[in-house]
Amino acid sequence: MADMLTKAGRSSLMARIRSKNSVPELAVRRTLFRLGYRFRLHRRDLPGTPDLVLPAAKTVLFMNGCFWHGHTCRRGQQVPKSNIAFWTAKITNNKKRDRRVKRQLRQSGWRPLVVWECWTRDPQRLESKLRELLEREKGGV
Ligand SMILES: [Zn+2]
């Protein structure tokens, strides 16, 4: 097997991350709830259909797969061993779309934040990352 995952394997991986009630998403929801944040799920009327919306904090969260959205972590920087041009173009397009969506959200008064898949594997890391993001979000209040 030249590549780490088959094409179908990658597709189902992405589908799992983006779909409702995935394990990483449930971990994020539980942590947010414990930290006292209340949220709504999958608001389709907002650009990019954010995974979680925190109306009181005017904040939206996207759960991003590290490979698909080109995270700076090891997984995100992994170069596929086959179809390099295809994957590179795909990831570049995803990153472009992410930037566009974030810009649209900011323009309509929302603060877009990204929760990376790799954070969700360790509950303590996830909690500290979420605290960090959301407290910065409050802008020193
Ligand atoms: Zn990552």
GROMACS .gro file of C-alpha atoms and ligand atoms in nm:
model
  142
    1MET     CA    1   0.000   0.000   0.000
    2ALA     CA    2   0.169   0.313  -0.122
    3ASP     CA    3  -0.051   0.556   0.062
    4MET     CA    4  -0.138   0.548   0.428
    5LEU     CA    5  -0.509   0.529   0.360
    6THR     CA    6  -0.699   0.438   0.051
    7LYS     CA    7  -0.903   0.707  -0.119
    8ALA     CA    8  -1.220   0.558   0.026
    9GLY     CA    9  -1.059   0.542   0.367
   10ARG     CA   10  -0.981   0.911   0.355
   11SER     CA   11  -1.329   0.998   0.238
   12SER     CA   12  -1.491   0.813   0.522
   13LEU     CA   13  -1.244   0.971   0.763
   14MET     CA   14  -1.347   1.317   0.647
   15ALA     CA   15  -1.714   1.226   0.653
   16ARG     CA   16  -1.678   1.107   1.010
   17ILE     CA   17  -1.512   1.426   1.123
   18ARG     CA   18  -1.765   1.650   0.953
   19SER     CA   19  -2.069   1.449   1.048
   20LYS     CA   20  -2.283   1.513   1.351
   21ASN     CA   21  -2.213   1.335   1.676
   22SER     CA   22  -1.863   1.216   1.585
   23VAL     CA   23  -1.644   1.117   1.877
   24PRO     CA   24  -1.428   1.433   1.853
   25GLU     CA   25  -1.736   1.651   1.832
   26LEU     CA   26  -1.896   1.489   2.135
   27ALA     CA   27  -1.571   1.543   2.328
   28VAL     CA   28  -1.579   1.913   2.236
   29ARG     CA   29  -1.945   1.945   2.331
   30ARG     CA   30  -1.892   1.780   2.669
   31THR     CA   31  -1.593   2.002   2.744
   32LEU     CA   32  -1.772   2.322   2.643
   33PHE     CA   33  -2.070   2.228   2.856
   34ARG     CA   34  -1.846   2.164   3.156
   35LEU     CA   35  -1.681   2.502   3.104
   36GLY     CA   36  -2.024   2.661   3.119
   37TYR     CA   37  -2.075   2.742   2.752
   38ARG     CA   38  -2.411   2.684   2.588
   39PHE     CA   39  -2.424   2.613   2.220
   40ARG     CA   40  -2.628   2.522   1.919
   41LEU     CA   41  -2.533   2.268   1.656
   42HIS     CA   42  -2.477   2.300   1.281
   43ARG     CA   43  -2.632   2.635   1.198
   44ARG     CA   44  -2.686   2.602   0.825
   45ASP     CA   45  -2.775   2.967   0.787
   46LEU     CA   46  -2.417   3.071   0.874
   47PRO     CA   47  -2.126   3.067   0.628
   48GLY     CA   48  -1.946   2.732   0.626
   49THR     CA   49  -2.210   2.564   0.846
   50PRO     CA   50  -2.012   2.584   1.170
   51ASP     CA   51  -2.016   2.269   1.381
   52LEU     CA   52  -2.097   2.455   1.699
   53VAL     CA   53  -2.240   2.801   1.760
   54LEU     CA   54  -2.208   2.983   2.092
   55PRO     CA   55  -2.468   3.256   2.052
   56ALA     CA   56  -2.395   3.437   2.379
   57ALA     CA   57  -2.025   3.469   2.292
   58LYS     CA   58  -2.101   3.544   1.924
   59THR     CA   59  -1.858   3.265   1.847
   60VAL     CA   60  -1.866   2.975   1.607
   61LEU     CA   61  -1.646   2.667   1.616
   62PHE     CA   62  -1.529   2.452   1.330
   63MET     CA   63  -1.399   2.104   1.393
   64ASN     CA   64  -1.119   2.061   1.142
   65GLY     CA   65  -0.949   1.739   1.044
   66CYS     CA   66  -0.571   1.798   1.059
   67PHE     CA   67  -0.492   1.638   0.725
   68TRP     CA   68  -0.779   1.795   0.535
   69HIS     CA   69  -0.728   2.148   0.656
   70GLY     CA   70  -0.348   2.146   0.664
   71HIS     CA   71  -0.291   2.184   1.038
   72THR     CA   72   0.066   2.263   1.149
   73CYS     CA   73   0.081   1.939   1.351
   74ARG     CA   74   0.259   1.623   1.235
   75ARG     CA   75  -0.055   1.471   1.090
   76GLY     CA   76  -0.146   1.793   0.912
   77GLN     CA   77   0.196   1.827   0.754
   78GLN     CA   78   0.213   1.467   0.639
   79VAL     CA   79   0.274   1.445   0.266
   80PRO     CA   80   0.076   1.169   0.095
   81LYS     CA   81   0.292   0.918  -0.086
   82SER     CA   82   0.069   0.895  -0.392
   83ASN     CA   83  -0.156   1.135  -0.582
   84ILE     CA   84   0.044   1.420  -0.429
   85ALA     CA   85  -0.086   1.678  -0.677
   86PHE     CA   86  -0.445   1.576  -0.613
   87TRP     CA   87  -0.420   1.594  -0.234
   88THR     CA   88  -0.215   1.911  -0.236
   89ALA     CA   89  -0.474   2.085  -0.455
   90LYS     CA   90  -0.757   1.957  -0.240
   91ILE     CA   91  -0.599   2.074   0.085
   92THR     CA   92  -0.505   2.410  -0.068
   93ASN     CA   93  -0.867   2.456  -0.173
   94ASN     CA   94  -0.992   2.363   0.172
   95LYS     CA   95  -0.759   2.619   0.330
   96LYS     CA   96  -0.873   2.884   0.084
   97ARG     CA   97  -1.236   2.809   0.161
   98ASP     CA   98  -1.163   2.817   0.536
   99ARG     CA   99  -1.015   3.166   0.500
  100ARG     CA  100  -1.308   3.289   0.294
  101VAL     CA  101  -1.564   3.150   0.537
  102LYS     CA  102  -1.383   3.304   0.835
  103ARG     CA  103  -1.378   3.641   0.661
  104GLN     CA  104  -1.751   3.621   0.587
  105LEU     CA  105  -1.827   3.531   0.948
  106ARG     CA  106  -1.615   3.815   1.087
  107GLN     CA  107  -1.788   4.057   0.853
  108SER     CA  108  -2.123   3.956   0.999
  109GLY     CA  109  -2.001   3.996   1.356
  110TRP     CA  110  -1.908   3.637   1.442
  111ARG     CA  111  -1.578   3.518   1.580
  112PRO     CA  112  -1.472   3.199   1.402
  113LEU     CA  113  -1.252   2.957   1.597
  114VAL     CA  114  -1.102   2.629   1.487
  115VAL     CA  115  -1.083   2.318   1.701
  116TRP     CA  116  -0.826   2.081   1.555
  117GLU     CA  117  -0.890   1.710   1.551
  118CYS     CA  118  -0.555   1.634   1.720
  119TRP     CA  119  -0.660   1.834   2.029
  120THR     CA  120  -0.963   1.615   2.080
  121ARG     CA  121  -0.762   1.298   2.147
  122ASP     CA  122  -0.648   1.418   2.487
  123PRO     CA  123  -0.928   1.550   2.710
  124GLN     CA  124  -0.693   1.769   2.917
  125ARG     CA  125  -0.530   1.922   2.614
  126LEU     CA  126  -0.871   1.981   2.460
  127GLU     CA  127  -0.995   2.158   2.770
  128SER     CA  128  -0.693   2.384   2.797
  129LYS     CA  129  -0.704   2.467   2.426
  130LEU     CA  130  -1.074   2.551   2.442
  131ARG     CA  131  -1.024   2.767   2.751
  132GLU     CA  132  -0.738   2.948   2.580
  133LEU     CA  133  -0.940   3.014   2.263
  134LEU     CA  134  -1.258   3.119   2.436
  135GLU     CA  135  -1.096   3.335   2.699
  136ARG     CA  136  -0.901   3.517   2.433
  137GLU     CA  137  -1.236   3.553   2.257
  138LYS     CA  138  -1.373   3.754   2.549
  139GLY     CA  139  -1.107   4.015   2.472
  140GLY     CA  140  -0.993   4.079   2.828
  141VAL     CA  141  -1.340   4.113   2.981
  142ZN      ZN  142  -0.349   1.872   1.422
   0.00000   0.00000   0.00000
